[in-house]
Short mmCIF file of N, CA and C in Angstrom, two decimals:
data_model
loop_
_atom_site.label_atom_id
_atom_site.label_comp_id
_atom_site.label_asym_id
_atom_site.label_seq_id
_atom_site.Cartn_x
_atom_site.Cartn_y
_atom_site.Cartn_z
N GLY K 1 2.95 6.70 -3.15
CA GLY K 1 3.19 5.28 -3.01
C GLY K 1 2.55 4.70 -1.77
N ALA K 2 2.65 5.40 -0.66
CA ALA K 2 2.07 4.91 0.59
C ALA K 2 0.54 4.88 0.50
N VAL K 3 -0.03 5.87 -0.15
CA VAL K 3 -1.49 5.90 -0.32
C VAL K 3 -1.94 4.73 -1.18
N ALA K 4 -1.18 4.41 -2.22
CA ALA K 4 -1.53 3.28 -3.08
C ALA K 4 -1.46 1.97 -2.31
N TYR K 5 -0.45 1.82 -1.44
CA TYR K 5 -0.39 0.63 -0.59
C TYR K 5 -1.60 0.56 0.33
N ALA K 6 -1.98 1.68 0.92
CA ALA K 6 -3.12 1.70 1.83
C ALA K 6 -4.41 1.33 1.10
N ALA K 7 -4.56 1.75 -0.15
CA ALA K 7 -5.75 1.41 -0.92
C ALA K 7 -5.86 -0.10 -1.11
N VAL K 8 -4.75 -0.75 -1.37
CA VAL K 8 -4.76 -2.20 -1.54
C VAL K 8 -5.06 -2.89 -0.21
N TYR K 9 -4.57 -2.33 0.87
CA TYR K 9 -4.84 -2.92 2.19
C TYR K 9 -6.33 -2.90 2.50
N ALA K 10 -7.01 -1.84 2.03
CA ALA K 10 -8.44 -1.73 2.27
C ALA K 10 -9.24 -2.72 1.42
N ALA K 11 -8.77 -3.02 0.22
CA ALA K 11 -9.49 -3.95 -0.67
C ALA K 11 -8.50 -4.91 -1.33
N PRO K 12 -7.97 -5.87 -0.56
CA PRO K 12 -6.89 -6.72 -1.08
C PRO K 12 -7.32 -7.72 -2.17
N THR K 13 -8.63 -7.94 -2.34
CA THR K 13 -9.07 -8.91 -3.35
C THR K 13 -9.44 -8.25 -4.68
N ASN K 14 -9.35 -6.93 -4.75
CA ASN K 14 -9.68 -6.21 -5.98
C ASN K 14 -8.46 -6.20 -6.90
N ILE K 15 -8.50 -7.01 -7.94
CA ILE K 15 -7.34 -7.17 -8.83
C ILE K 15 -7.04 -5.89 -9.60
N ILE K 16 -8.07 -5.17 -10.03
CA ILE K 16 -7.85 -3.93 -10.77
C ILE K 16 -7.16 -2.91 -9.87
N LEU K 17 -7.63 -2.78 -8.64
CA LEU K 17 -7.00 -1.86 -7.69
C LEU K 17 -5.56 -2.28 -7.41
N LEU K 18 -5.33 -3.58 -7.31
CA LEU K 18 -3.97 -4.09 -7.09
C LEU K 18 -3.05 -3.71 -8.25
N ALA K 19 -3.54 -3.85 -9.47
CA ALA K 19 -2.72 -3.51 -10.64
C ALA K 19 -2.42 -2.01 -10.69
N ILE K 20 -3.44 -1.20 -10.45
CA ILE K 20 -3.24 0.25 -10.48
C ILE K 20 -2.31 0.71 -9.36
N SER K 21 -2.53 0.20 -8.17
CA SER K 21 -1.68 0.60 -7.04
C SER K 21 -0.25 0.10 -7.22
N SER K 22 -0.08 -1.07 -7.83
CA SER K 22 1.27 -1.56 -8.09
C SER K 22 2.00 -0.63 -9.05
N ALA K 23 1.29 -0.16 -10.07
CA ALA K 23 1.90 0.79 -11.01
C ALA K 23 2.25 2.09 -10.31
N ILE K 24 1.37 2.56 -9.45
CA ILE K 24 1.63 3.82 -8.73
C ILE K 24 2.82 3.67 -7.79
N THR K 25 2.88 2.57 -7.06
CA THR K 25 4.00 2.38 -6.13
C THR K 25 5.32 2.21 -6.90
N LEU K 26 5.27 1.57 -8.06
CA LEU K 26 6.47 1.45 -8.88
C LEU K 26 6.93 2.82 -9.35
N LEU K 27 5.99 3.62 -9.82
CA LEU K 27 6.34 4.97 -10.29
C LEU K 27 6.82 5.86 -9.14
N SER K 28 6.25 5.66 -7.94
CA SER K 28 6.67 6.49 -6.82
C SER K 28 8.09 6.17 -6.37
N GLY K 29 8.58 4.98 -6.67
CA GLY K 29 9.94 4.62 -6.31
C GLY K 29 10.99 5.09 -7.30
N LEU K 30 10.56 5.48 -8.50
CA LEU K 30 11.52 5.92 -9.51
C LEU K 30 12.34 7.13 -9.10
N PRO K 31 11.74 8.19 -8.56
CA PRO K 31 12.56 9.34 -8.18
C PRO K 31 13.65 8.98 -7.17
N VAL K 32 13.32 8.10 -6.25
CA VAL K 32 14.31 7.71 -5.24
C VAL K 32 15.49 7.02 -5.91
N SER K 33 15.20 6.06 -6.78
CA SER K 33 16.30 5.34 -7.42
C SER K 33 17.07 6.22 -8.39
N MET K 34 16.39 7.16 -9.03
CA MET K 34 17.07 8.03 -9.99
C MET K 34 17.91 9.11 -9.30
N LEU K 35 17.48 9.58 -8.15
CA LEU K 35 18.16 10.68 -7.47
C LEU K 35 19.11 10.22 -6.37
N GLU K 36 19.21 8.93 -6.17
CA GLU K 36 20.06 8.40 -5.11
C GLU K 36 21.51 8.85 -5.28
N ASN K 37 22.01 8.76 -6.49
CA ASN K 37 23.41 9.17 -6.74
C ASN K 37 23.58 10.68 -6.57
N LEU K 38 22.57 11.45 -6.91
CA LEU K 38 22.64 12.90 -6.73
C LEU K 38 22.77 13.25 -5.24
N VAL K 39 22.03 12.56 -4.41
CA VAL K 39 22.12 12.79 -2.97
C VAL K 39 23.53 12.45 -2.47
N ALA K 40 24.09 11.36 -2.99
CA ALA K 40 25.46 10.99 -2.60
C ALA K 40 26.45 12.07 -3.01
N ILE K 41 26.28 12.63 -4.21
CA ILE K 41 27.17 13.70 -4.66
C ILE K 41 27.03 14.93 -3.78
N GLN K 42 25.81 15.25 -3.38
CA GLN K 42 25.61 16.38 -2.47
C GLN K 42 26.31 16.14 -1.14
N CYS K 43 26.27 14.91 -0.65
CA CYS K 43 26.96 14.58 0.59
C CYS K 43 28.47 14.72 0.44
N MET K 44 28.98 14.35 -0.74
CA MET K 44 30.41 14.50 -1.00
C MET K 44 30.82 15.97 -0.97
N LYS K 45 30.02 16.82 -1.60
CA LYS K 45 30.31 18.26 -1.61
C LYS K 45 30.22 18.84 -0.20
N TYR K 46 29.21 18.40 0.55
CA TYR K 46 29.06 18.90 1.92
C TYR K 46 30.26 18.51 2.77
N SER K 47 30.71 17.28 2.63
CA SER K 47 31.85 16.81 3.42
C SER K 47 33.11 17.61 3.08
N GLU K 48 33.32 17.86 1.79
CA GLU K 48 34.50 18.65 1.40
C GLU K 48 34.39 20.07 1.93
N TRP K 49 33.19 20.63 1.89
CA TRP K 49 32.96 22.00 2.38
C TRP K 49 33.15 22.07 3.89
N LYS K 50 32.63 21.09 4.61
CA LYS K 50 32.65 21.11 6.07
C LYS K 50 34.03 20.78 6.63
N ASP K 51 34.65 19.71 6.12
CA ASP K 51 35.91 19.23 6.69
C ASP K 51 37.13 19.49 5.83
N GLY K 52 36.90 19.93 4.59
CA GLY K 52 38.02 20.15 3.68
C GLY K 52 38.61 18.87 3.12
N LYS K 53 37.91 17.75 3.29
CA LYS K 53 38.41 16.47 2.81
C LYS K 53 37.47 15.93 1.74
N GLN K 54 38.07 15.37 0.69
CA GLN K 54 37.29 14.72 -0.34
C GLN K 54 37.20 13.23 -0.01
N ILE K 55 35.98 12.77 0.22
CA ILE K 55 35.79 11.37 0.61
C ILE K 55 34.81 10.66 -0.33
N GLU K 56 35.01 10.89 -1.63
CA GLU K 56 34.11 10.29 -2.61
C GLU K 56 34.08 8.77 -2.52
N GLY K 57 35.24 8.17 -2.34
CA GLY K 57 35.33 6.71 -2.26
C GLY K 57 34.56 6.15 -1.08
N VAL K 58 34.67 6.82 0.05
CA VAL K 58 33.98 6.35 1.26
C VAL K 58 32.46 6.42 1.06
N ILE K 59 31.99 7.55 0.55
CA ILE K 59 30.55 7.71 0.37
C ILE K 59 30.02 6.73 -0.68
N SER K 60 30.75 6.54 -1.77
CA SER K 60 30.32 5.60 -2.80
C SER K 60 30.28 4.17 -2.26
N SER K 61 31.29 3.79 -1.51
CA SER K 61 31.30 2.42 -0.98
C SER K 61 30.24 2.24 0.10
N MET K 62 29.97 3.28 0.88
CA MET K 62 28.91 3.18 1.89
C MET K 62 27.55 3.00 1.24
N ASN K 63 27.37 3.56 0.06
CA ASN K 63 26.13 3.37 -0.68
C ASN K 63 25.93 1.89 -0.99
N GLY K 64 26.97 1.24 -1.48
CA GLY K 64 26.88 -0.19 -1.78
C GLY K 64 26.71 -1.04 -0.53
N VAL K 65 27.45 -0.70 0.51
CA VAL K 65 27.36 -1.45 1.77
C VAL K 65 25.96 -1.31 2.38
N SER K 66 25.42 -0.10 2.34
CA SER K 66 24.09 0.09 2.93
C SER K 66 23.03 -0.70 2.18
N HIS K 67 23.18 -0.84 0.87
CA HIS K 67 22.25 -1.67 0.10
C HIS K 67 22.33 -3.13 0.54
N LYS K 68 23.53 -3.64 0.66
CA LYS K 68 23.71 -5.05 1.05
C LYS K 68 23.21 -5.30 2.47
N VAL K 69 23.53 -4.41 3.38
CA VAL K 69 23.08 -4.56 4.77
C VAL K 69 21.55 -4.46 4.84
N GLY K 70 20.98 -3.52 4.08
CA GLY K 70 19.52 -3.38 4.05
C GLY K 70 18.84 -4.62 3.51
N GLN K 71 19.41 -5.23 2.47
CA GLN K 71 18.84 -6.45 1.93
C GLN K 71 18.93 -7.59 2.94
N ALA K 72 20.03 -7.68 3.65
CA ALA K 72 20.19 -8.74 4.65
C ALA K 72 19.22 -8.55 5.80
N ILE K 73 19.08 -7.33 6.29
CA ILE K 73 18.15 -7.06 7.39
C ILE K 73 16.72 -7.31 6.92
N GLY K 74 16.40 -6.90 5.70
CA GLY K 74 15.06 -7.14 5.16
C GLY K 74 14.73 -8.61 5.07
N ALA K 75 15.66 -9.42 4.56
CA ALA K 75 15.43 -10.86 4.46
C ALA K 75 15.27 -11.49 5.84
N MET K 76 16.10 -11.04 6.78
CA MET K 76 16.02 -11.57 8.14
C MET K 76 14.68 -11.20 8.78
N LEU K 77 14.25 -9.96 8.58
CA LEU K 77 12.99 -9.50 9.15
C LEU K 77 11.80 -10.26 8.58
N VAL K 78 11.80 -10.47 7.26
CA VAL K 78 10.72 -11.22 6.63
C VAL K 78 10.68 -12.65 7.18
N GLY K 79 11.82 -13.30 7.25
CA GLY K 79 11.87 -14.66 7.78
C GLY K 79 11.40 -14.73 9.22
N PHE K 80 11.85 -13.80 10.04
CA PHE K 80 11.46 -13.78 11.44
C PHE K 80 9.95 -13.56 11.59
N LEU K 81 9.41 -12.58 10.87
CA LEU K 81 7.99 -12.28 10.99
C LEU K 81 7.11 -13.41 10.46
N LEU K 82 7.52 -14.01 9.35
CA LEU K 82 6.73 -15.14 8.83
C LEU K 82 6.76 -16.33 9.77
N SER K 83 7.94 -16.64 10.29
CA SER K 83 8.02 -17.79 11.20
C SER K 83 7.27 -17.53 12.50
N SER K 84 7.29 -16.28 12.97
CA SER K 84 6.57 -15.97 14.21
C SER K 84 5.05 -15.99 14.01
N SER K 85 4.59 -15.90 12.76
CA SER K 85 3.15 -15.93 12.52
C SER K 85 2.65 -17.33 12.20
N GLY K 86 3.53 -18.31 12.21
CA GLY K 86 3.11 -19.69 11.97
C GLY K 86 3.16 -20.10 10.51
N TYR K 87 3.89 -19.37 9.69
CA TYR K 87 4.01 -19.72 8.28
C TYR K 87 4.72 -21.06 8.13
N ASN K 88 4.18 -21.91 7.27
CA ASN K 88 4.80 -23.19 6.97
C ASN K 88 4.78 -23.37 5.46
N GLY K 89 5.93 -23.36 4.85
CA GLY K 89 6.03 -23.45 3.41
C GLY K 89 5.53 -24.76 2.83
N ALA K 90 5.42 -25.79 3.66
CA ALA K 90 4.96 -27.09 3.18
C ALA K 90 3.44 -27.15 3.06
N LEU K 91 2.75 -26.24 3.70
CA LEU K 91 1.29 -26.25 3.65
C LEU K 91 0.78 -25.62 2.36
N GLU K 92 -0.31 -26.17 1.83
CA GLU K 92 -0.92 -25.57 0.65
C GLU K 92 -1.69 -24.30 1.01
N VAL K 93 -2.34 -24.32 2.17
CA VAL K 93 -3.11 -23.17 2.64
C VAL K 93 -2.54 -22.75 3.99
N GLN K 94 -2.18 -21.48 4.10
CA GLN K 94 -1.61 -20.96 5.34
C GLN K 94 -2.74 -20.64 6.33
N GLY K 95 -2.39 -20.64 7.60
CA GLY K 95 -3.35 -20.27 8.64
C GLY K 95 -3.67 -18.78 8.58
N PRO K 96 -4.69 -18.35 9.32
CA PRO K 96 -5.09 -16.94 9.27
C PRO K 96 -4.00 -15.97 9.71
N ALA K 97 -3.25 -16.34 10.74
CA ALA K 97 -2.18 -15.44 11.21
C ALA K 97 -1.09 -15.29 10.15
N ALA K 98 -0.71 -16.39 9.51
CA ALA K 98 0.31 -16.33 8.46
C ALA K 98 -0.20 -15.55 7.25
N ALA K 99 -1.48 -15.74 6.91
CA ALA K 99 -2.05 -15.00 5.77
C ALA K 99 -2.07 -13.50 6.05
N GLU K 100 -2.40 -13.12 7.27
CA GLU K 100 -2.38 -11.69 7.64
C GLU K 100 -0.96 -11.13 7.62
N MET K 101 0.00 -11.94 8.05
CA MET K 101 1.39 -11.48 8.04
C MET K 101 1.88 -11.30 6.60
N ILE K 102 1.51 -12.22 5.72
CA ILE K 102 1.88 -12.08 4.31
C ILE K 102 1.28 -10.80 3.75
N LYS K 103 0.04 -10.55 4.09
CA LYS K 103 -0.63 -9.31 3.64
C LYS K 103 0.09 -8.08 4.19
N PHE K 104 0.46 -8.12 5.46
CA PHE K 104 1.17 -7.00 6.07
C PHE K 104 2.53 -6.78 5.41
N LEU K 105 3.26 -7.87 5.15
CA LEU K 105 4.59 -7.75 4.55
C LEU K 105 4.53 -7.26 3.10
N TYR K 106 3.44 -7.57 2.41
CA TYR K 106 3.30 -7.14 1.02
C TYR K 106 2.74 -5.73 0.91
N ILE K 107 1.90 -5.35 1.86
CA ILE K 107 1.21 -4.06 1.74
C ILE K 107 1.56 -3.10 2.88
N GLY K 108 1.41 -3.53 4.11
CA GLY K 108 1.56 -2.65 5.27
C GLY K 108 2.97 -2.16 5.51
N LEU K 109 3.91 -3.08 5.55
CA LEU K 109 5.29 -2.70 5.83
C LEU K 109 5.88 -1.79 4.75
N PRO K 110 5.68 -2.07 3.46
CA PRO K 110 6.18 -1.12 2.46
C PRO K 110 5.55 0.27 2.58
N ALA K 111 4.28 0.33 2.96
CA ALA K 111 3.63 1.64 3.14
C ALA K 111 4.29 2.40 4.28
N ILE K 112 4.55 1.71 5.38
CA ILE K 112 5.18 2.34 6.53
C ILE K 112 6.59 2.81 6.18
N LEU K 113 7.36 1.96 5.51
CA LEU K 113 8.73 2.32 5.15
C LEU K 113 8.77 3.46 4.13
N THR K 114 7.78 3.49 3.24
CA THR K 114 7.69 4.59 2.27
C THR K 114 7.45 5.91 2.99
N LEU K 115 6.55 5.90 3.97
CA LEU K 115 6.30 7.12 4.75
C LEU K 115 7.53 7.56 5.52
N ILE K 116 8.21 6.62 6.16
CA ILE K 116 9.40 6.94 6.94
C ILE K 116 10.49 7.54 6.05
N SER K 117 10.73 6.92 4.89
CA SER K 117 11.77 7.44 4.00
C SER K 117 11.39 8.81 3.46
N SER K 118 10.10 9.04 3.20
CA SER K 118 9.65 10.36 2.73
C SER K 118 9.89 11.42 3.80
N LEU K 119 9.59 11.07 5.04
CA LEU K 119 9.80 12.03 6.13
C LEU K 119 11.28 12.30 6.34
N CYS K 120 12.11 11.28 6.22
CA CYS K 120 13.56 11.48 6.38
C CYS K 120 14.12 12.40 5.30
N MET K 121 13.69 12.20 4.07
CA MET K 121 14.19 13.04 2.98
C MET K 121 13.64 14.46 3.08
N ARG K 122 12.44 14.59 3.59
CA ARG K 122 11.85 15.92 3.76
C ARG K 122 12.62 16.73 4.80
N GLY K 123 13.22 16.02 5.75
CA GLY K 123 13.99 16.69 6.79
C GLY K 123 15.36 17.16 6.34
N SER K 124 15.80 16.74 5.17
CA SER K 124 17.12 17.13 4.68
C SER K 124 17.09 18.58 4.21
N ARG K 125 18.03 19.36 4.68
CA ARG K 125 18.13 20.77 4.29
C ARG K 125 19.39 21.04 3.47
N LEU K 126 20.04 20.00 3.03
CA LEU K 126 21.28 20.15 2.28
C LEU K 126 21.03 20.84 0.95
N GLU K 127 19.91 20.56 0.32
CA GLU K 127 19.57 21.18 -0.97
C GLU K 127 19.55 22.70 -0.87
N ASP K 128 19.05 23.21 0.25
CA ASP K 128 18.96 24.66 0.44
C ASP K 128 20.34 25.32 0.55
N LYS K 129 21.32 24.60 1.04
CA LYS K 129 22.66 25.14 1.25
C LYS K 129 23.60 24.90 0.08
N LEU K 130 23.14 24.17 -0.93
CA LEU K 130 24.04 23.72 -1.99
C LEU K 130 24.67 24.86 -2.77
N ASP K 131 23.93 25.93 -3.04
CA ASP K 131 24.52 27.06 -3.77
C ASP K 131 25.67 27.69 -2.99
N THR K 132 25.47 27.87 -1.69
CA THR K 132 26.51 28.43 -0.83
C THR K 132 27.72 27.50 -0.78
N ILE K 133 27.46 26.21 -0.64
CA ILE K 133 28.54 25.23 -0.56
C ILE K 133 29.37 25.24 -1.84
N GLU K 134 28.70 25.22 -2.98
CA GLU K 134 29.43 25.21 -4.26
C GLU K 134 30.22 26.50 -4.47
N ALA K 135 29.65 27.63 -4.07
CA ALA K 135 30.36 28.91 -4.21
C ALA K 135 31.60 28.93 -3.30
N ASP K 136 31.45 28.47 -2.07
CA ASP K 136 32.59 28.42 -1.15
C ASP K 136 33.69 27.48 -1.66
N LEU K 137 33.28 26.32 -2.19
CA LEU K 137 34.28 25.38 -2.72
C LEU K 137 35.02 25.96 -3.93
N ALA K 138 34.28 26.64 -4.79
CA ALA K 138 34.91 27.28 -5.95
C ALA K 138 35.87 28.37 -5.51
N ALA K 139 35.50 29.15 -4.48
CA ALA K 139 36.38 30.21 -3.97
C ALA K 139 37.64 29.61 -3.36
N ARG K 140 37.52 28.48 -2.66
CA ARG K 140 38.69 27.81 -2.09
C ARG K 140 39.64 27.33 -3.17
N LYS K 141 39.08 26.79 -4.24
CA LYS K 141 39.94 26.25 -5.32
C LYS K 141 40.64 27.37 -6.06
N ASN K 142 39.99 28.53 -6.17
CA ASN K 142 40.60 29.68 -6.86
C ASN K 142 41.63 30.40 -5.99
N ALA K 143 41.54 30.21 -4.68
CA ALA K 143 42.44 30.93 -3.77
C ALA K 143 43.81 30.31 -3.72
#
């Protein structure tokens, strides 16, 4: 996804490249949205294993809260960056600084955030411990 964003940044007027990269970035986001709940379930199991407490409700509600907070911060950031670049919604043609900021917000920032989220998920080692965690939890329930 990040590579597809970078390709568009290099040639922003190429419509074919824009269409192909949009499809690639859309497809690259599917695993994240599909596996989001699985990661939450893994966190629930880890919490029960580590602390002996089941906190499914807390983790599920934090998932919803983090989405809402992320949307609010994203909207605030976009508004702040556009206004700081001289964007004026009443103008038919934006100035060069505003046009570059629009380009950055559409292409550059998503590429950066995609890389950051990939690195964060790569750093997670919970998947490696899941077999041990599940075995320990099963042994506790049988005891």
